[in-house]
C-alpha cells in the first residue's frame, strides 16, 4: 500500500459505508475508478484497516440503495443505476439510512445541487461525514456555512458528528484549501490571496491576449473555448464571474472574513449589459461580437503599458475586501505567464514575505478534481479511526 495513506491497522477491519450522490457525472466517473482502486488496496493488505462498502448511488432521477447495507459491487453499480426506476432518497431518509449502517458512513456529493448542499448539516449531525467538490454549500449564505461547521466534528460540532472536507471546491485537485488551513493553523498570518481561479477564464485570456502579442477577437475566443469544451454549455455561466466569486467566498471565509454571499462584493461580469436579457446561450453567442470593441479597448490600453489583461480574484484579509474582475499585469508577472487553462493561487503571508507561496496547475478536469475528492475521503477515514 502507498505510504501516503497513514491509516494504521489495529487488527480488525473497520467497515465504512459510502453513498455517492451524482454518480454518473464527469468527476464521479473518475472518482469511482479511484475509489475502486483504493478499496482494492485496502483489501490487499494482510491486516486490512478498512473495508469500504458502496451502499447508495444516485443521479438526478434514479438511485440504487443496498438493502440491509449489503454492498453494491463496483462491477455492477452502473448497470443497476441504468436500469433502476427508484427516485433518489430525500436527504433526511438517506441520512437516517446511513446513520443506521453497522459502521461509520460518508456521503460523497458529486453534484452541483443546492438542495443536496443544504442537507450537509443534517448528515453531519447524524454522524455521517461529507466529502464534496460542490461549491454551493460553502459559498451560499453565511448561515449555511456556519451551520455546516457548527455541526461537523472538524468544526465546533460534538464528538461523534461527521467530518466535512471540500478541497476540490477551489482549484479542483490543487492543494489550495489544505495549504491555506495549514498556513492558518500553524500560526502564519495570511495577508492576501490572489490568483486565477477559473480554468475557463485562464484559457480565454491566455488566448485573447497571449504574452508577446496576438490573439483573436474576444467573441471568437469565447466561441473557440466553448467548442473545445472549456466553457459551460452556456458560456454566460463562466463570463458572469460567479464561479470565481464562489471560490473567493470560500477562501475569504476560511481566513475569517465573514463574506455574506458571493454577491456581497464587486464581481465584474464579462456579459455586456445590453446582452443581459438574452433568452438563450445561443442568442448571446450570436450577438457577442457586437461588443468586441469594448474589451478590445481594454486590451489595447494594457498593450500600450506593456501589460496583459487577466481575470483574477483577490482577498485582502486585513481589510476584508474581496474583488473579482479584470486586472492588468506586467508580462513578467507569474499570473501573466500562466499557460493553457491552468490556475494560479498566490498566498501572501508573514512567513513567506515578499515572495508568495504559489500553487499552479490544472484547476479543472474530471480526473484531477476526483483526486481531490478521493484524498478528502482518505482524510475522513484517517479521522474516523
Ligand atoms: N468538472 C470539473 O472540472 C470540476 C472542477 C471542480 C469542481 N467541480 C464540481 O464537481 C461537481 C461535479 O461536477 P461534474 O463536472 O462531474 O458535473 P456533471 O458532469 O454535471 O455531473 C453531475 C452529476 O450530478 C447528478 N445530479 C444532479 N443533481 C442531482 C440530484 N439532485 N441528486 C442526485 N444526483 C444529481 C447528475 O445526474 P444526471 O446526469 O442524471 O443529471 C450527474 O450524475 C460540481 O459541483 C462541480 O462544480 C467540477
CSV table of C-alpha atoms and ligand atoms in Angstrom, one decimal:
chain,number,residue,atom,x,y,z
A,1,UNK,CA,0.0,0.0,0.0
A,2,UNK,CA,1.1,3.6,-0.7
A,3,UNK,CA,3.0,5.2,2.2
A,4,UNK,CA,0.9,8.3,1.6
A,5,UNK,CA,-2.0,6.7,3.4
A,6,UNK,CA,-1.3,6.7,7.1
A,7,UNK,CA,-4.3,4.6,8.1
A,8,UNK,CA,-3.0,2.2,10.8
A,9,UNK,CA,-4.3,-1.3,11.2
A,10,UNK,CA,-5.4,-2.3,14.7
A,11,UNK,CA,-6.3,-5.8,13.8
A,12,UNK,CA,-9.9,-5.8,12.7
A,13,UNK,CA,-11.0,-4.1,9.5
A,14,UNK,CA,-13.3,-1.1,10.1
A,15,UNK,CA,-16.3,-1.0,7.9
A,16,UNK,CA,-17.1,2.3,6.3
A,17,UNK,CA,-20.3,2.7,4.2
A,18,UNK,CA,-20.3,5.1,1.2
A,19,UNK,CA,-23.1,6.9,-0.6
A,20,UNK,CA,-22.4,8.7,-3.8
A,21,UNK,CA,-24.8,11.4,-5.0
A,22,UNK,CA,-24.2,12.4,-8.6
A,23,UNK,CA,-22.6,9.1,-9.5
A,24,UNK,CA,-22.6,9.5,-13.3
A,25,UNK,CA,-21.0,12.9,-13.8
A,26,UNK,CA,-17.6,13.8,-15.1
A,27,UNK,CA,-16.0,13.9,-11.7
A,28,UNK,CA,-17.8,10.9,-10.4
A,29,UNK,CA,-16.7,8.6,-13.2
A,30,UNK,CA,-13.1,9.2,-12.3
A,31,UNK,CA,-13.8,9.2,-8.6
A,32,UNK,CA,-15.5,5.8,-8.8
A,33,UNK,CA,-12.5,4.3,-10.5
A,34,UNK,CA,-10.1,5.9,-7.9
A,35,UNK,CA,-12.4,4.6,-5.2
A,36,UNK,CA,-12.4,1.1,-6.6
A,37,UNK,CA,-8.6,1.1,-6.7
A,38,UNK,CA,-8.4,2.4,-3.1
A,39,UNK,CA,-10.9,-0.2,-1.9
A,40,UNK,CA,-8.8,-3.0,-3.6
A,41,UNK,CA,-5.6,-1.6,-2.0
A,42,UNK,CA,-7.2,-1.8,1.5
A,43,UNK,CA,-8.4,-5.4,0.7
A,44,UNK,CA,-5.0,-6.4,-0.4
A,45,UNK,CA,-3.4,-5.7,3.0
A,46,UNK,CA,-2.9,-8.8,5.1
A,47,UNK,CA,-4.4,-6.9,8.1
A,48,UNK,CA,-6.7,-4.5,6.2
A,49,UNK,CA,-7.5,-1.5,8.4
A,50,UNK,CA,-10.6,-0.5,6.4
A,51,UNK,CA,-13.2,-2.1,4.3
A,52,UNK,CA,-15.2,0.2,2.0
A,53,UNK,CA,-18.7,-0.7,1.1
A,54,UNK,CA,-20.7,1.2,-1.5
A,55,UNK,CA,-24.4,1.2,-0.4
A,56,UNK,CA,-26.0,4.0,-2.3
A,57,UNK,CA,-25.6,5.6,-5.7
A,58,UNK,CA,-27.8,8.3,-7.3
A,59,UNK,CA,-28.1,10.5,-10.3
A,60,UNK,CA,-30.8,13.2,-10.6
A,61,UNK,CA,-33.8,11.0,-11.4
A,62,UNK,CA,-32.8,7.5,-10.2
A,63,UNK,CA,-30.9,5.7,-7.4
A,64,UNK,CA,-29.8,2.3,-6.1
A,65,UNK,CA,-29.9,1.5,-2.4
A,66,UNK,CA,-28.3,-1.6,-0.9
A,67,UNK,CA,-30.9,-3.4,1.3
A,68,UNK,CA,-29.6,-4.2,4.8
A,69,UNK,CA,-26.4,-2.2,3.8
A,70,UNK,CA,-25.1,-5.2,1.8
A,71,UNK,CA,-22.6,-3.6,-0.6
A,72,UNK,CA,-23.3,-2.8,-4.2
A,73,UNK,CA,-20.2,-4.2,-6.2
A,74,UNK,CA,-18.0,-1.8,-8.2
A,75,UNK,CA,-18.7,-4.0,-11.2
A,76,UNK,CA,-22.5,-3.6,-11.0
A,77,UNK,CA,-23.4,-0.2,-9.7
A,78,UNK,CA,-23.5,1.4,-13.2
A,79,UNK,CA,-25.8,-1.2,-14.7
A,80,UNK,CA,-28.0,-1.2,-11.6
A,81,UNK,CA,-28.4,2.5,-11.8
A,82,UNK,CA,-29.1,2.5,-15.5
A,83,UNK,CA,-32.0,0.1,-15.0
A,84,UNK,CA,-33.3,1.5,-11.7
A,85,UNK,CA,-36.6,3.2,-11.6
A,86,UNK,CA,-36.3,4.3,-8.0
A,87,UNK,CA,-36.1,8.0,-7.3
A,88,UNK,CA,-33.2,9.4,-5.2
A,89,UNK,CA,-33.9,9.3,-1.5
A,90,UNK,CA,-34.7,12.7,0.1
A,91,UNK,CA,-31.7,13.8,2.2
A,92,UNK,CA,-33.5,13.1,5.5
A,93,UNK,CA,-34.3,9.5,4.5
A,94,UNK,CA,-30.7,9.0,3.2
A,95,UNK,CA,-29.2,10.4,6.5
A,96,UNK,CA,-31.5,8.0,8.5
A,97,UNK,CA,-30.5,5.0,6.4
A,98,UNK,CA,-26.7,5.8,6.6
A,99,UNK,CA,-26.8,6.5,10.3
A,100,UNK,CA,-28.2,3.0,10.8
A,101,UNK,CA,-25.3,1.4,9.0
A,102,UNK,CA,-23.3,-1.0,11.1
A,103,UNK,CA,-20.2,1.3,10.9
A,104,UNK,CA,-19.4,4.9,10.1
A,105,UNK,CA,-20.8,6.4,6.8
A,106,UNK,CA,-19.6,9.0,4.3
A,107,UNK,CA,-21.7,10.9,1.7
A,108,UNK,CA,-19.8,11.9,-1.4
A,109,UNK,CA,-21.8,14.7,-3.1
A,110,UNK,CA,-20.5,15.0,-6.7
A,111,UNK,CA,-23.4,17.2,-7.8
A,112,UNK,CA,-23.7,21.0,-8.0
A,113,UNK,CA,-27.1,20.8,-6.5
A,114,UNK,CA,-28.2,23.4,-3.9
A,115,UNK,CA,-30.7,21.2,-2.1
A,116,UNK,CA,-28.1,18.4,-1.6
A,117,UNK,CA,-25.7,21.1,-0.3
A,118,UNK,CA,-28.2,22.4,2.2
A,119,UNK,CA,-28.6,19.0,3.7
A,120,UNK,CA,-24.9,18.7,4.9
A,121,UNK,CA,-25.7,19.8,8.5
A,122,UNK,CA,-28.4,17.0,8.6
A,123,UNK,CA,-25.8,14.3,7.7
A,124,UNK,CA,-23.1,15.7,9.9
A,125,UNK,CA,-25.4,15.9,13.0
A,126,UNK,CA,-26.2,12.2,12.4
A,127,UNK,CA,-22.5,11.2,12.4
A,128,UNK,CA,-22.3,10.9,8.6
A,129,UNK,CA,-19.2,12.6,7.1
A,130,UNK,CA,-19.4,14.7,3.9
A,131,UNK,CA,-16.9,14.9,1.1
A,132,UNK,CA,-17.6,17.1,-1.9
A,133,UNK,CA,-16.3,19.3,-4.8
A,134,UNK,CA,-19.7,21.1,-4.8
A,135,UNK,CA,-19.1,24.8,-4.1
A,136,UNK,CA,-22.8,25.6,-3.3
A,137,UNK,CA,-22.8,24.8,0.4
A,138,UNK,CA,-19.6,26.8,1.2
A,139,UNK,CA,-20.3,29.8,-0.9
A,140,UNK,CA,-24.1,30.5,-0.4
A,141,UNK,CA,-25.5,32.2,2.7
A,142,UNK,CA,-23.1,32.6,5.6
A,143,UNK,CA,-25.7,30.9,7.8
A,144,UNK,CA,-25.3,27.6,5.9
A,145,UNK,CA,-21.5,27.8,6.3
A,146,UNK,CA,-21.9,28.4,10.0
A,147,UNK,CA,-24.5,25.6,10.3
A,148,UNK,CA,-22.1,23.1,8.5
A,149,UNK,CA,-19.1,23.9,10.6
A,150,UNK,CA,-21.0,24.0,13.9
A,151,UNK,CA,-22.4,20.5,13.0
A,152,UNK,CA,-19.0,19.0,12.0
A,153,UNK,CA,-16.5,17.2,14.2
A,154,UNK,CA,-13.7,19.1,12.5
A,155,UNK,CA,-15.6,22.4,13.2
A,156,UNK,CA,-17.3,23.1,16.5
A,157,UNK,CA,-19.6,20.1,16.3
A,158,UNK,CA,-19.8,17.4,19.0
A,159,UNK,CA,-17.8,14.3,19.2
A,160,UNK,CA,-19.4,11.6,17.1
A,161,UNK,CA,-20.5,14.2,14.5
A,162,UNK,CA,-19.4,13.7,10.9
A,163,UNK,CA,-16.4,15.3,9.3
A,164,UNK,CA,-16.6,17.6,6.3
A,165,UNK,CA,-13.9,18.2,3.6
A,166,UNK,CA,-14.1,20.1,0.4
A,167,UNK,CA,-10.7,20.5,-1.2
A,168,UNK,CA,-11.9,20.3,-4.8
A,169,UNK,CA,-14.3,23.3,-4.3
A,170,UNK,CA,-11.3,25.7,-5.1
A,171,UNK,CA,-8.7,24.9,-7.8
A,172,UNK,CA,-10.1,21.3,-8.3
A,173,UNK,CA,-7.4,18.8,-7.1
A,174,UNK,CA,-4.8,21.5,-6.4
A,175,UNK,CA,-3.9,21.6,-2.7
A,176,UNK,CA,-5.4,25.1,-2.1
A,177,UNK,CA,-7.7,24.6,0.8
A,178,UNK,CA,-5.5,22.3,2.8
A,179,UNK,CA,-2.5,24.6,2.2
A,180,UNK,CA,-4.5,27.6,3.5
A,181,UNK,CA,-5.6,25.6,6.5
A,182,UNK,CA,-2.0,24.6,7.2
A,183,UNK,CA,-0.8,28.2,7.0
A,184,UNK,CA,-3.5,29.4,9.4
A,185,UNK,CA,-3.4,26.5,11.8
A,186,UNK,CA,0.4,26.7,12.2
A,187,UNK,CA,0.1,30.4,13.1
A,188,UNK,CA,1.1,32.2,9.9
A,189,UNK,CA,-0.6,35.4,9.1
A,190,UNK,CA,-2.2,35.3,5.6
A,191,UNK,CA,-2.5,38.9,4.4
A,192,UNK,CA,-3.7,38.4,0.8
A,193,UNK,CA,-4.7,35.7,-1.6
A,194,UNK,CA,-4.7,36.5,-5.3
A,195,UNK,CA,-4.9,34.4,-8.4
A,196,UNK,CA,-6.6,33.0,-11.5
A,197,UNK,CA,-9.3,30.7,-10.2
A,198,UNK,CA,-11.1,29.6,-13.3
A,199,UNK,CA,-9.7,27.3,-16.0
A,200,UNK,CA,-12.2,28.8,-18.5
A,201,UNK,CA,-11.1,32.4,-17.8
A,202,UNK,CA,-7.5,31.3,-17.8
A,203,UNK,CA,-7.8,29.7,-21.2
A,204,UNK,CA,-9.8,32.6,-22.6
A,205,UNK,CA,-7.4,35.3,-21.6
A,206,UNK,CA,-4.3,33.3,-22.4
A,207,UNK,CA,-5.7,33.1,-25.9
A,208,UNK,CA,-7.3,36.5,-26.2
A,209,UNK,CA,-4.1,38.3,-25.0
A,210,UNK,CA,-1.1,36.0,-25.1
A,211,UNK,CA,2.2,37.4,-23.8
A,212,UNK,CA,4.1,38.5,-26.9
A,213,UNK,CA,1.0,39.7,-28.8
A,214,UNK,CA,-1.6,38.2,-31.0
A,215,UNK,CA,-4.9,36.7,-30.0
A,216,UNK,CA,-8.3,36.9,-31.8
A,217,UNK,CA,-11.4,38.9,-31.2
A,218,UNK,CA,-13.0,38.3,-27.8
A,219,UNK,CA,-16.2,36.8,-29.2
A,220,UNK,CA,-14.2,34.4,-31.4
A,221,UNK,CA,-12.1,33.3,-28.5
A,222,UNK,CA,-15.2,32.6,-26.4
A,223,UNK,CA,-16.6,30.5,-29.3
A,224,UNK,CA,-13.3,28.7,-29.6
A,225,UNK,CA,-13.2,28.0,-25.8
A,226,UNK,CA,-16.8,26.8,-26.0
A,227,UNK,CA,-16.1,24.5,-29.0
A,228,UNK,CA,-13.1,23.0,-27.2
A,229,UNK,CA,-15.2,22.2,-24.1
A,230,UNK,CA,-13.5,24.8,-21.8
A,231,UNK,CA,-16.7,26.7,-21.0
A,232,UNK,CA,-20.1,25.6,-19.5
A,233,UNK,CA,-22.6,24.7,-22.2
A,234,UNK,CA,-23.9,28.3,-21.8
A,235,UNK,CA,-20.7,30.4,-21.6
A,236,UNK,CA,-22.6,33.1,-19.7
A,237,UNK,CA,-22.3,30.8,-16.6
A,238,UNK,CA,-18.5,31.4,-16.8
A,239,UNK,CA,-18.5,35.0,-18.1
A,240,UNK,CA,-20.7,36.3,-15.2
A,241,UNK,CA,-17.8,35.7,-12.8
A,242,UNK,CA,-20.0,33.9,-10.2
A,243,UNK,CA,-17.9,30.7,-10.3
A,244,UNK,CA,-14.8,32.7,-9.4
A,245,UNK,CA,-16.8,34.7,-6.8
A,246,UNK,CA,-17.9,31.5,-5.1
A,247,UNK,CA,-14.3,30.3,-4.8
A,248,UNK,CA,-13.2,33.6,-3.4
A,249,UNK,CA,-16.1,33.5,-0.9
A,250,UNK,CA,-14.8,30.1,0.3
A,251,UNK,CA,-11.2,31.3,0.7
A,252,UNK,CA,-12.2,34.5,2.4
A,253,UNK,CA,-14.4,32.7,4.9
A,254,UNK,CA,-11.6,30.2,5.7
A,255,UNK,CA,-9.4,33.3,6.5
A,256,UNK,CA,-12.1,34.5,8.9
A,257,UNK,CA,-13.6,37.2,6.6
A,258,UNK,CA,-17.3,36.9,7.1
A,259,UNK,CA,-18.5,37.3,3.5
A,260,UNK,CA,-22.3,37.2,3.5
A,261,UNK,CA,-22.6,35.7,0.0
A,262,UNK,CA,-20.8,35.7,-3.4
A,263,UNK,CA,-22.8,38.7,-4.5
A,264,UNK,CA,-21.7,40.7,-1.5
A,265,UNK,CA,-18.6,42.1,-3.1
A,266,UNK,CA,-17.6,43.6,-6.5
A,267,UNK,CA,-17.7,40.9,-9.3
A,268,UNK,CA,-17.0,42.1,-12.8
A,269,UNK,CA,-19.3,40.4,-15.3
A,270,UNK,CA,-18.0,40.0,-18.8
A,271,UNK,CA,-21.5,39.8,-20.1
A,272,UNK,CA,-22.2,43.2,-21.8
A,273,UNK,CA,-25.2,44.8,-20.1
A,274,UNK,CA,-27.0,45.0,-23.4
A,275,UNK,CA,-26.9,41.2,-23.6
A,276,UNK,CA,-28.1,40.5,-20.1
A,277,UNK,CA,-31.7,40.0,-21.3
A,278,UNK,CA,-30.7,37.4,-24.0
A,279,UNK,CA,-33.1,34.5,-23.7
A,280,UNK,CA,-30.6,31.7,-24.5
A,281,UNK,CA,-26.9,31.0,-24.7
A,282,UNK,CA,-27.2,30.7,-28.5
A,283,UNK,CA,-28.7,34.2,-28.8
A,284,UNK,CA,-26.0,35.5,-26.5
A,285,UNK,CA,-23.2,33.9,-28.6
A,286,UNK,CA,-24.7,35.2,-31.9
A,287,UNK,CA,-24.6,38.8,-30.6
A,288,UNK,CA,-21.4,38.9,-28.5
A,289,UNK,CA,-19.3,40.1,-31.5
A,290,UNK,CA,-21.3,43.4,-31.4
A,291,UNK,CA,-19.4,44.3,-28.2
A,292,UNK,CA,-15.9,43.2,-29.2
A,293,UNK,CA,-14.8,46.8,-29.4
A,294,UNK,CA,-15.2,47.4,-25.6
A,295,UNK,CA,-12.9,44.7,-24.5
A,296,UNK,CA,-10.5,45.4,-27.4
A,297,UNK,CA,-10.1,48.9,-25.9
A,298,UNK,CA,-9.1,47.3,-22.6
A,299,UNK,CA,-6.6,45.1,-24.4
A,300,UNK,CA,-5.1,47.9,-26.4
A,301,UNK,CA,-4.7,50.1,-23.3
A,302,UNK,CA,-2.8,47.3,-21.5
A,303,UNK,CA,-0.7,46.6,-24.5
A,304,UNK,CA,0.5,50.3,-24.6
A,305,UNK,CA,1.6,49.9,-20.9
A,306,UNK,CA,3.5,46.7,-21.8
A,307,UNK,CA,1.0,44.6,-19.8
A,308,UNK,CA,-1.6,41.9,-20.3
A,309,UNK,CA,-5.2,41.6,-19.1
A,310,UNK,CA,-6.2,38.6,-16.9
A,311,UNK,CA,-9.4,37.7,-15.0
A,312,UNK,CA,-8.4,37.4,-11.3
A,313,UNK,CA,-9.8,37.2,-7.8
A,314,UNK,CA,-8.3,38.5,-4.6
A,315,UNK,CA,-9.0,38.6,-0.9
A,316,UNK,CA,-7.3,41.3,1.3
A,317,UNK,CA,-7.6,39.6,4.6
A,318,UNK,CA,-6.8,42.7,6.7
A,319,UNK,CA,-9.4,44.9,5.2
A,320,UNK,CA,-11.8,42.1,4.3
A,321,UNK,CA,-12.0,43.4,0.7
A,322,UNK,CA,-12.8,40.7,-1.9
A,323,UNK,CA,-12.7,41.5,-5.6
A,324,UNK,CA,-13.2,39.6,-8.8
A,325,UNK,CA,-12.5,41.0,-12.3
A,326,UNK,CA,-10.1,42.1,-15.0
A,327,UNK,CA,-6.7,43.4,-14.0
A,328,UNK,CA,-3.5,44.4,-15.9
A,329,UNK,CA,-0.2,42.5,-15.1
A,330,UNK,CA,3.3,43.1,-16.3
A,331,UNK,CA,4.3,40.4,-18.8
A,332,UNK,CA,7.0,39.2,-16.3
A,333,UNK,CA,4.3,38.6,-13.6
A,334,UNK,CA,3.6,34.9,-12.9
A,335,UNK,CA,-0.1,35.5,-13.4
A,336,UNK,CA,0.7,36.8,-17.0
A,337,UNK,CA,2.9,33.7,-17.7
A,338,UNK,CA,0.1,31.2,-17.0
A,339,UNK,CA,-0.4,28.5,-19.7
A,340,UNK,CA,-3.5,26.9,-21.2
A,341,UNK,CA,-6.3,26.6,-18.7
A,342,UNK,CA,-4.1,26.4,-15.6
A,343,UNK,CA,-5.0,28.1,-12.3
A,344,UNK,CA,-2.5,30.0,-10.1
A,345,UNK,CA,-3.0,30.9,-6.5
A,346,UNK,CA,-0.6,33.2,-4.6
A,347,UNK,CA,-0.7,33.2,-0.8
A,348,UNK,CA,0.9,36.3,0.7
A,349,UNK,CA,1.8,35.6,4.3
A,350,UNK,CA,4.1,36.9,7.0
A,351,UNK,CA,6.3,33.8,6.9
A,352,UNK,CA,6.7,33.8,3.1
A,353,UNK,CA,7.4,37.6,3.0
A,354,UNK,CA,7.6,39.3,-0.4
A,355,UNK,CA,7.6,36.1,-2.5
A,356,UNK,CA,4.2,34.5,-2.1
A,357,UNK,CA,3.6,30.8,-1.7
A,358,UNK,CA,2.4,29.8,-5.2
A,359,UNK,CA,0.3,26.9,-6.4
A,360,UNK,CA,0.0,26.4,-10.1
A,361,UNK,CA,-1.6,23.7,-12.2
A,362,UNK,CA,-4.8,22.3,-13.7
A,363,UNK,CA,-7.7,23.8,-11.9
A,364,UNK,CA,-10.4,21.7,-13.7
A,365,UNK,CA,-10.9,18.3,-15.2
A,366,UNK,CA,-12.6,15.1,-14.0
A,367,UNK,CA,-9.5,13.2,-13.1
A,368,UNK,CA,-7.8,15.9,-11.0
A,369,UNK,CA,-11.0,17.0,-9.4
A,370,UNK,CA,-11.7,13.4,-8.4
A,371,UNK,CA,-8.2,13.1,-6.9
A,372,UNK,CA,-9.1,16.0,-4.5
A,373,UNK,CA,-12.3,14.2,-3.6
A,374,UNK,CA,-10.6,10.8,-3.1
A,375,UNK,CA,-7.9,12.4,-1.0
A,376,UNK,CA,-10.6,14.1,1.1
A,377,UNK,CA,-12.2,10.7,1.6
A,378,UNK,CA,-8.9,9.3,2.8
A,379,UNK,CA,-8.7,12.3,5.2
A,380,UNK,CA,-12.1,11.3,6.7
A,381,UNK,CA,-11.1,7.7,7.0
A,382,UNK,CA,-7.9,8.8,8.9
A,383,UNK,CA,-10.1,10.8,11.2
A,384,UNK,CA,-12.6,8.1,11.8
A,385,UNK,CA,-10.1,5.6,13.0
B,1,LIG,N1,-15.6,19.0,-13.7
B,1,LIG,C1,-14.6,19.8,-13.1
B,1,LIG,O1,-13.6,20.0,-13.7
B,1,LIG,C2,-14.9,20.3,-11.7
B,1,LIG,C3,-13.8,21.0,-11.1
B,1,LIG,C4,-14.0,21.5,-9.8
B,1,LIG,C5,-15.3,21.2,-9.2
B,1,LIG,N2,-16.2,20.6,-9.9
B,1,LIG,C6,-17.5,20.4,-9.2
B,1,LIG,O2,-17.8,19.0,-9.1
B,1,LIG,C7,-19.2,18.7,-9.1
B,1,LIG,C8,-19.5,17.7,-10.2
B,1,LIG,O3,-19.1,18.2,-11.5
B,1,LIG,P1,-19.2,17.4,-12.8
B,1,LIG,O4,-18.5,18.1,-13.8
B,1,LIG,O5,-19.0,16.0,-12.6
B,1,LIG,O6,-20.8,17.6,-13.1
B,1,LIG,P2,-21.8,16.8,-14.1
B,1,LIG,O7,-21.0,16.1,-15.1
B,1,LIG,O8,-22.8,17.7,-14.5
B,1,LIG,O9,-22.4,15.7,-13.1
B,1,LIG,C9,-23.4,16.0,-12.1
B,1,LIG,C10,-23.9,14.7,-11.6
B,1,LIG,O10,-24.8,15.0,-10.5
B,1,LIG,C11,-26.1,14.3,-10.8
B,1,LIG,N3,-27.1,15.1,-10.1
B,1,LIG,C12,-27.5,16.4,-10.4
B,1,LIG,N4,-28.5,16.7,-9.5
B,1,LIG,C13,-28.7,15.6,-8.7
B,1,LIG,C14,-29.6,15.4,-7.6
B,1,LIG,N5,-30.4,16.3,-7.1
B,1,LIG,N6,-29.5,14.2,-7.0
B,1,LIG,C15,-28.6,13.2,-7.4
B,1,LIG,N7,-27.8,13.4,-8.5
B,1,LIG,C16,-27.8,14.6,-9.1
B,1,LIG,C17,-26.2,14.2,-12.3
B,1,LIG,O11,-27.1,13.3,-12.7
B,1,LIG,P3,-27.9,13.3,-14.1
B,1,LIG,O12,-26.8,13.1,-15.1
B,1,LIG,O13,-28.9,12.2,-14.0
B,1,LIG,O14,-28.5,14.7,-14.2
B,1,LIG,C18,-24.7,13.8,-12.6
B,1,LIG,O15,-24.5,12.5,-12.3
B,1,LIG,C19,-19.8,20.1,-9.3
B,1,LIG,O16,-20.2,20.6,-8.1
B,1,LIG,C20,-18.7,20.9,-9.9
B,1,LIG,O17,-18.9,22.3,-9.7
B,1,LIG,C21,-16.1,20.1,-11.1
